[in-house]
Amino acid sequence: MCVTDFTCRLILAFWFVAGPAFALELEDQKFYPGTSDTVIKVISTGDLAVFEPFIQQFQSQNPTIGIDYYVTSSAELHTALKNGGVFDLAISSAMDLQFQLANDGAAQPVNSAMTDALPVWARWRNQVFAFTAEPAVAVISRERFAGLERPKTRQELIALLRQSPDVFENTIGTYDVRTSGLGYLFATQEARNSDTFWRLSELMGRRGTELYCCSAQMIDDVASGRLTLAYNVLGSYAAERIARDDRLEILELEDYATVMLRTALIPATAKQTQEATLLLDALLREGLRETPTVWALPPLGAADTPEARAYGPIRLGPALLVYLDKLNRDAFLRAWSDAMVQ
């Protein structure tokens, strides 16, 4: 996820062993040295600020292992591994792209006590493993929403957008699904399961919605007052920010929740497979936790909450490939652009 405009524009070229030279657009990168020369290369869509507590906890138990952590978009991650980029662990919020990588032979199987402990719905053929259940949420500015009744469903949100055009004109944000893998996943799953998606999209388009790459940027703009509403941001990022910023509020929409499973896989090109399995197991242990830890990301058990059961989680399986088919993707993006880009 992007943190600043500078990191969104940062482009570095790397030469990957046994792979071609190509430019990888990074949003951030940090090396966490260990006490030996062993280094796990991690490519991830997760912000450093979110994952650093987990990395530090892992290294406190495995001090010899260094971690080189690269942050990029889900599309860049997918392209890097598809083109033979050498990484030892890949972590992504775009579970459809992760599934496609495994389906195309770009992931290797892993068998451990922790992978076996996962629920069946949280793993695919011992190649793709879920470790969080994170809903998409709407975040609002308390100041800009002052005096407005909070909608409880998408139907009520649609009515509010119609009734208060002056409040929402050019002050709504959502993902640009043409470039955001997670945004595309949320949009296609919602369109598939809800008859309100296209009506809401058309109305948001008429209100001049701003399009974003990342949840963090949308949340920042709601906090600053630039946006009244950000739709379909990651709930985990929103909850962490709201805990320290009372300018924000999650809009509790009770009709359904789209719940993404954040997943990890060990690429076929991985060099440090044994150490990467240790890191993967640590992720899965966090995913199965029942008590709070230092980490803000919600465990898999969050999928069992009442609001999540109304719709999610999105399932790992071949159905994820439907909207990745070129013809289906092109048709969806045309319809989305007609509705949203006005």
Short mmCIF file of C-alpha atoms in Angstrom, two decimals:
data_model
loop_
_atom_site.label_atom_id
_atom_site.label_comp_id
_atom_site.label_asym_id
_atom_site.label_seq_id
_atom_site.Cartn_x
_atom_site.Cartn_y
_atom_site.Cartn_z
CA MET A 1 0.00 0.00 0.00
CA CYS A 2 1.21 3.51 -0.77
CA VAL A 3 2.30 5.61 2.19
CA THR A 4 3.33 8.86 0.47
CA ASP A 5 3.31 10.25 -3.05
CA PHE A 6 7.08 9.82 -3.09
CA THR A 7 7.00 6.11 -2.28
CA CYS A 8 4.24 5.57 -4.86
CA ARG A 9 6.59 6.97 -7.51
CA LEU A 10 9.69 5.12 -6.33
CA ILE A 11 10.92 2.79 -9.05
CA LEU A 12 13.94 0.56 -8.52
CA ALA A 13 15.40 -2.04 -10.89
CA PHE A 14 16.65 -5.36 -9.52
CA TRP A 15 18.41 -8.29 -11.12
CA PHE A 16 16.73 -11.48 -9.94
CA VAL A 17 18.73 -14.68 -9.89
CA ALA A 18 17.44 -17.10 -12.55
CA GLY A 19 15.07 -14.41 -13.75
CA PRO A 20 15.10 -11.49 -16.17
CA ALA A 21 16.13 -7.95 -15.31
CA PHE A 22 13.06 -5.75 -14.98
CA ALA A 23 11.83 -2.69 -13.16
CA LEU A 24 9.83 -3.33 -10.02
CA GLU A 25 7.83 -0.37 -8.77
CA LEU A 26 8.23 -0.27 -4.99
CA GLU A 27 6.26 1.67 -2.43
CA ASP A 28 8.71 0.89 0.38
CA GLN A 29 11.56 -1.42 1.36
CA LYS A 30 13.43 -2.20 4.57
CA PHE A 31 16.12 -4.68 5.52
CA TYR A 32 15.98 -6.29 8.98
CA PRO A 33 19.42 -7.87 9.55
CA GLY A 34 19.86 -11.11 11.44
CA THR A 35 22.96 -12.45 13.16
CA SER A 36 23.91 -14.67 10.19
CA ASP A 37 24.06 -14.33 6.42
CA THR A 38 20.67 -16.04 5.97
CA VAL A 39 18.12 -13.62 4.51
CA ILE A 40 14.48 -14.19 3.55
CA LYS A 41 13.32 -11.99 0.68
CA VAL A 42 9.66 -11.06 1.19
CA ILE A 43 7.51 -9.30 -1.41
CA SER A 44 4.29 -7.96 0.08
CA THR A 45 1.38 -5.60 -0.37
CA GLY A 46 1.32 -4.95 3.40
CA ASP A 47 2.56 -1.61 4.71
CA LEU A 48 5.78 -1.64 6.73
CA ALA A 49 4.00 0.08 9.61
CA VAL A 50 1.54 -2.82 9.77
CA PHE A 51 3.99 -5.70 9.36
CA GLU A 52 6.98 -4.42 11.33
CA PRO A 53 5.69 -5.59 14.75
CA PHE A 54 5.25 -9.10 13.34
CA ILE A 55 8.72 -9.09 11.73
CA GLN A 56 10.33 -7.95 14.99
CA GLN A 57 8.46 -10.60 16.94
CA PHE A 58 9.61 -13.29 14.47
CA GLN A 59 13.23 -12.16 14.70
CA SER A 60 13.12 -12.17 18.51
CA GLN A 61 12.49 -15.91 18.20
CA ASN A 62 14.71 -16.46 15.14
CA PRO A 63 17.55 -13.94 15.56
CA THR A 64 19.84 -15.53 12.96
CA ILE A 65 17.41 -14.86 10.09
CA GLY A 66 17.44 -11.53 8.28
CA ILE A 67 14.37 -10.29 6.40
CA ASP A 68 14.48 -8.09 3.31
CA TYR A 69 10.93 -6.73 3.04
CA TYR A 70 9.69 -5.18 -0.21
CA VAL A 71 6.33 -3.37 -0.40
CA THR A 72 4.60 -3.13 -3.77
CA SER A 73 1.14 -3.27 -5.31
CA SER A 74 -0.67 -6.55 -5.82
CA ALA A 75 -0.39 -6.14 -9.60
CA GLU A 76 3.38 -5.53 -9.39
CA LEU A 77 3.78 -8.54 -7.07
CA HIS A 78 1.86 -10.74 -9.48
CA THR A 79 3.90 -9.55 -12.47
CA ALA A 80 7.22 -9.97 -10.64
CA LEU A 81 6.54 -13.60 -9.74
CA LYS A 82 4.98 -14.39 -13.10
CA ASN A 83 8.19 -13.11 -14.75
CA GLY A 84 10.46 -15.23 -12.56
CA GLY A 85 11.34 -12.76 -9.81
CA VAL A 86 13.18 -14.48 -6.98
CA PHE A 87 11.50 -14.07 -3.60
CA ASP A 88 11.12 -16.49 -0.71
CA LEU A 89 7.65 -15.45 0.46
CA ALA A 90 4.84 -13.52 -1.25
CA ILE A 91 2.10 -11.87 0.81
CA SER A 92 -0.86 -10.24 -0.93
CA SER A 93 -4.30 -8.81 -0.28
CA ALA A 94 -5.37 -9.78 -3.84
CA MET A 95 -6.26 -13.41 -3.19
CA ASP A 96 -7.44 -13.92 -6.78
CA LEU A 97 -4.00 -13.02 -8.17
CA GLN A 98 -2.33 -15.28 -5.59
CA PHE A 99 -4.60 -18.13 -6.60
CA GLN A 100 -3.78 -17.54 -10.26
CA LEU A 101 -0.05 -17.71 -9.50
CA ALA A 102 -0.51 -21.08 -7.80
CA ASN A 103 -2.76 -22.31 -10.59
CA ASP A 104 -0.07 -21.36 -13.13
CA GLY A 105 2.69 -23.24 -11.29
CA ALA A 106 4.39 -20.23 -9.68
CA ALA A 107 3.99 -21.51 -6.09
CA GLN A 108 5.48 -24.53 -4.37
CA PRO A 109 3.63 -26.81 -1.93
CA VAL A 110 4.25 -26.52 1.80
CA ASN A 111 3.33 -29.08 4.44
CA SER A 112 3.68 -28.31 8.13
CA ALA A 113 1.73 -28.62 11.35
CA MET A 114 0.53 -25.03 10.90
CA THR A 115 -0.64 -25.45 7.31
CA ASP A 116 -2.51 -28.60 8.36
CA ALA A 117 -4.15 -26.68 11.22
CA LEU A 118 -5.80 -24.17 8.88
CA PRO A 119 -9.51 -24.52 8.10
CA VAL A 120 -10.11 -26.08 4.70
CA TRP A 121 -11.53 -22.79 3.38
CA ALA A 122 -8.30 -20.95 4.32
CA ARG A 123 -5.90 -22.93 2.12
CA TRP A 124 -5.67 -24.20 -1.42
CA ARG A 125 -3.79 -27.40 -2.29
CA ASN A 126 -1.10 -26.60 0.29
CA GLN A 127 0.13 -23.75 -1.92
CA VAL A 128 -1.92 -20.67 -0.96
CA PHE A 129 -2.58 -19.97 2.72
CA ALA A 130 -4.85 -17.39 4.34
CA PHE A 131 -3.88 -15.78 7.65
CA THR A 132 -6.29 -12.84 8.06
CA ALA A 133 -9.97 -12.14 7.39
CA GLU A 134 -10.37 -8.43 6.62
CA PRO A 135 -13.63 -6.74 5.60
CA ALA A 136 -13.95 -3.88 3.15
CA VAL A 137 -15.52 -0.93 4.98
CA ALA A 138 -16.69 2.62 4.38
CA VAL A 139 -14.84 5.30 6.36
CA ILE A 140 -16.35 8.74 6.94
CA SER A 141 -15.20 12.14 8.18
CA ARG A 142 -17.01 12.93 11.45
CA GLU A 143 -16.82 16.66 10.68
CA ARG A 144 -18.20 16.40 7.14
CA PHE A 145 -20.90 13.97 8.25
CA ALA A 146 -22.08 16.25 11.06
CA GLY A 147 -25.88 16.45 11.14
CA LEU A 148 -26.35 13.53 8.72
CA GLU A 149 -28.02 10.29 9.76
CA ARG A 150 -25.68 7.31 9.37
CA PRO A 151 -26.98 4.91 6.70
CA LYS A 152 -27.25 1.26 7.78
CA THR A 153 -27.36 -0.36 4.32
CA ARG A 154 -26.16 0.33 0.77
CA GLN A 155 -29.73 1.22 -0.16
CA GLU A 156 -29.76 3.90 2.55
CA LEU A 157 -26.32 5.10 1.43
CA ILE A 158 -27.62 5.48 -2.13
CA ALA A 159 -30.57 7.50 -0.83
CA LEU A 160 -28.25 9.73 1.19
CA LEU A 161 -25.98 10.42 -1.79
CA ARG A 162 -29.03 11.43 -3.79
CA GLN A 163 -30.47 13.65 -1.05
CA SER A 164 -27.24 15.49 -0.15
CA PRO A 165 -25.31 16.18 -3.37
CA ASP A 166 -23.62 19.26 -1.90
CA VAL A 167 -22.00 17.16 0.86
CA PHE A 168 -20.67 14.45 -1.45
CA GLU A 169 -19.80 16.33 -4.64
CA ASN A 170 -16.12 15.53 -5.39
CA THR A 171 -15.62 14.23 -1.81
CA ILE A 172 -16.02 10.45 -2.27
CA GLY A 173 -13.03 8.15 -2.71
CA THR A 174 -12.69 4.53 -3.77
CA TYR A 175 -10.19 2.25 -5.50
CA ASP A 176 -9.28 2.67 -9.14
CA VAL A 177 -10.03 -0.93 -10.06
CA ARG A 178 -8.15 -0.57 -13.35
CA THR A 179 -4.86 -0.48 -11.45
CA SER A 180 -5.60 -1.81 -7.95
CA GLY A 181 -5.70 -5.60 -7.64
CA LEU A 182 -7.45 -5.45 -4.26
CA GLY A 183 -9.91 -2.84 -5.52
CA TYR A 184 -10.72 -5.06 -8.50
CA LEU A 185 -11.26 -8.06 -6.23
CA PHE A 186 -13.62 -6.13 -3.94
CA ALA A 187 -15.56 -4.66 -6.87
CA THR A 188 -16.01 -7.89 -8.81
CA GLN A 189 -17.06 -9.87 -5.75
CA GLU A 190 -19.54 -7.19 -4.72
CA ALA A 191 -20.96 -6.95 -8.25
CA ARG A 192 -21.33 -10.72 -8.31
CA ASN A 193 -23.26 -10.88 -5.07
CA SER A 194 -25.17 -7.61 -4.71
CA ASP A 195 -27.68 -5.91 -6.96
CA THR A 196 -26.84 -2.53 -5.40
CA PHE A 197 -23.25 -2.42 -6.66
CA TRP A 198 -23.89 -0.90 -10.09
CA ARG A 199 -26.48 1.59 -8.85
CA LEU A 200 -24.07 2.78 -6.16
CA SER A 201 -21.20 2.95 -8.66
CA GLU A 202 -23.23 5.04 -11.12
CA LEU A 203 -24.26 7.46 -8.39
CA MET A 204 -20.70 7.73 -7.07
CA GLY A 205 -19.56 8.44 -10.62
CA ARG A 206 -22.08 11.27 -10.96
CA ARG A 207 -20.79 12.76 -7.71
CA GLY A 208 -17.26 13.00 -9.13
CA THR A 209 -15.60 10.23 -7.11
CA GLU A 210 -11.81 10.41 -6.64
CA LEU A 211 -9.97 7.19 -7.57
CA TYR A 212 -7.08 5.82 -5.49
CA CYS A 213 -4.44 3.11 -5.52
CA CYS A 214 -4.44 2.43 -1.82
CA SER A 215 -6.45 2.30 1.39
CA ALA A 216 -3.91 4.35 3.33
CA GLN A 217 -4.20 7.32 0.95
CA MET A 218 -7.98 7.27 1.10
CA ILE A 219 -7.96 7.15 4.89
CA ASP A 220 -5.49 10.05 4.99
CA ASP A 221 -7.78 12.15 2.79
CA VAL A 222 -10.83 11.40 4.92
CA ALA A 223 -8.87 12.39 8.04
CA SER A 224 -7.77 15.66 6.43
CA GLY A 225 -11.33 16.53 5.44
CA ARG A 226 -10.66 16.33 1.71
CA LEU A 227 -13.07 13.37 1.50
CA THR A 228 -16.42 12.87 3.20
CA LEU A 229 -16.50 9.14 2.46
CA ALA A 230 -14.04 6.45 1.36
CA TYR A 231 -15.72 3.29 0.11
CA ASN A 232 -14.26 -0.25 0.29
CA VAL A 233 -11.07 0.52 2.21
CA LEU A 234 -9.40 -2.22 4.23
CA GLY A 235 -11.11 -2.48 7.61
CA SER A 236 -7.88 -3.46 9.39
CA TYR A 237 -6.13 -0.27 8.23
CA ALA A 238 -9.17 1.83 9.12
CA ALA A 239 -9.48 0.35 12.62
CA GLU A 240 -5.78 0.89 13.35
CA ARG A 241 -5.99 4.54 12.23
CA ILE A 242 -9.24 5.25 14.09
CA ALA A 243 -7.68 4.00 17.32
CA ARG A 244 -5.42 7.08 17.22
CA ASP A 245 -7.48 9.56 15.18
CA ASP A 246 -10.96 10.62 16.30
CA ARG A 247 -11.64 12.50 13.07
CA LEU A 248 -12.58 9.20 11.45
CA GLU A 249 -15.42 6.74 11.83
CA ILE A 250 -16.29 3.41 10.21
CA LEU A 251 -19.75 3.47 8.67
CA GLU A 252 -21.50 0.35 9.93
CA LEU A 253 -23.29 -1.08 6.90
CA GLU A 254 -25.31 -4.05 8.11
CA ASP A 255 -26.57 -5.56 4.85
CA TYR A 256 -23.34 -7.46 4.10
CA ALA A 257 -19.55 -7.34 4.33
CA THR A 258 -17.05 -8.30 1.64
CA VAL A 259 -14.31 -10.11 3.56
CA MET A 260 -10.91 -10.55 1.96
CA LEU A 261 -8.50 -13.29 3.05
CA ARG A 262 -4.92 -12.01 3.04
CA THR A 263 -2.78 -14.85 1.73
CA ALA A 264 0.82 -16.00 1.56
CA LEU A 265 2.64 -18.43 -0.70
CA ILE A 266 6.19 -19.62 -1.22
CA PRO A 267 7.12 -18.91 -4.85
CA ALA A 268 8.52 -21.63 -7.08
CA THR A 269 11.69 -19.51 -7.40
CA ALA A 270 12.30 -19.32 -3.61
CA LYS A 271 15.87 -20.04 -2.45
CA GLN A 272 15.42 -20.04 1.34
CA THR A 273 12.47 -22.43 1.47
CA GLN A 274 13.15 -23.82 4.94
CA GLU A 275 13.44 -20.38 6.52
CA ALA A 276 10.47 -19.11 4.48
CA THR A 277 8.39 -21.98 5.85
CA LEU A 278 9.29 -20.84 9.39
CA LEU A 279 8.08 -17.33 8.53
CA LEU A 280 4.94 -18.69 6.87
CA ASP A 281 4.19 -20.82 9.94
CA ALA A 282 4.56 -17.74 12.14
CA LEU A 283 2.05 -15.91 9.94
CA LEU A 284 -0.40 -18.79 10.15
CA ARG A 285 0.04 -18.98 13.92
CA GLU A 286 -1.02 -15.33 14.10
CA GLY A 287 -3.92 -16.12 11.82
CA LEU A 288 -5.18 -18.83 14.16
CA ARG A 289 -4.73 -16.84 17.36
CA GLU A 290 -7.69 -16.41 19.70
CA THR A 291 -6.23 -13.76 21.99
CA PRO A 292 -4.95 -10.24 21.14
CA THR A 293 -1.29 -9.74 20.24
CA VAL A 294 0.89 -6.81 19.20
CA TRP A 295 -0.37 -7.19 15.63
CA ALA A 296 -3.29 -5.12 14.37
CA LEU A 297 -4.33 -7.46 11.54
CA PRO A 298 -7.45 -9.50 12.40
CA PRO A 299 -7.15 -13.31 12.60
CA LEU A 300 -9.10 -15.80 10.52
CA GLY A 301 -11.63 -16.03 13.34
CA ALA A 302 -12.87 -12.58 12.29
CA ALA A 303 -14.64 -14.37 9.43
CA ASP A 304 -17.03 -15.87 11.99
CA THR A 305 -18.37 -12.54 13.27
CA PRO A 306 -22.05 -11.82 12.51
CA GLU A 307 -21.27 -8.97 10.12
CA ALA A 308 -18.82 -11.13 8.17
CA ARG A 309 -21.19 -14.10 7.96
CA ALA A 310 -23.72 -11.94 6.11
CA TYR A 311 -21.56 -12.30 3.02
CA GLY A 312 -17.89 -13.22 3.34
CA PRO A 313 -15.29 -14.42 3.37
CA ILE A 314 -14.42 -14.64 -0.31
CA ARG A 315 -13.54 -18.28 -0.93
CA LEU A 316 -10.24 -19.59 -2.22
CA GLY A 317 -10.99 -21.61 -5.34
CA PRO A 318 -11.33 -21.63 -9.14
CA ALA A 319 -14.23 -19.14 -9.00
CA LEU A 320 -11.60 -16.46 -8.32
CA LEU A 321 -10.34 -16.91 -11.88
CA VAL A 322 -13.64 -15.92 -13.50
CA TYR A 323 -12.97 -12.18 -13.50
CA LEU A 324 -9.28 -12.66 -14.34
CA ASP A 325 -10.22 -14.07 -17.73
CA LYS A 326 -9.30 -11.36 -20.25
CA LEU A 327 -12.71 -11.15 -21.88
CA ASN A 328 -14.50 -11.02 -18.53
CA ARG A 329 -12.02 -8.48 -17.15
CA ASP A 330 -12.31 -6.22 -20.20
CA ALA A 331 -16.12 -6.35 -20.06
CA PHE A 332 -16.18 -5.57 -16.33
CA LEU A 333 -13.76 -2.66 -16.66
CA ARG A 334 -15.76 -1.18 -19.53
CA ALA A 335 -18.95 -1.33 -17.47
CA TRP A 336 -17.18 0.04 -14.39
CA SER A 337 -15.63 2.90 -16.38
CA ASP A 338 -18.99 3.79 -17.92
CA ALA A 339 -20.48 3.98 -14.41
CA MET A 340 -17.64 5.56 -12.46
CA VAL A 341 -15.60 7.70 -14.86
CA GLN A 342 -18.00 10.43 -15.96
#
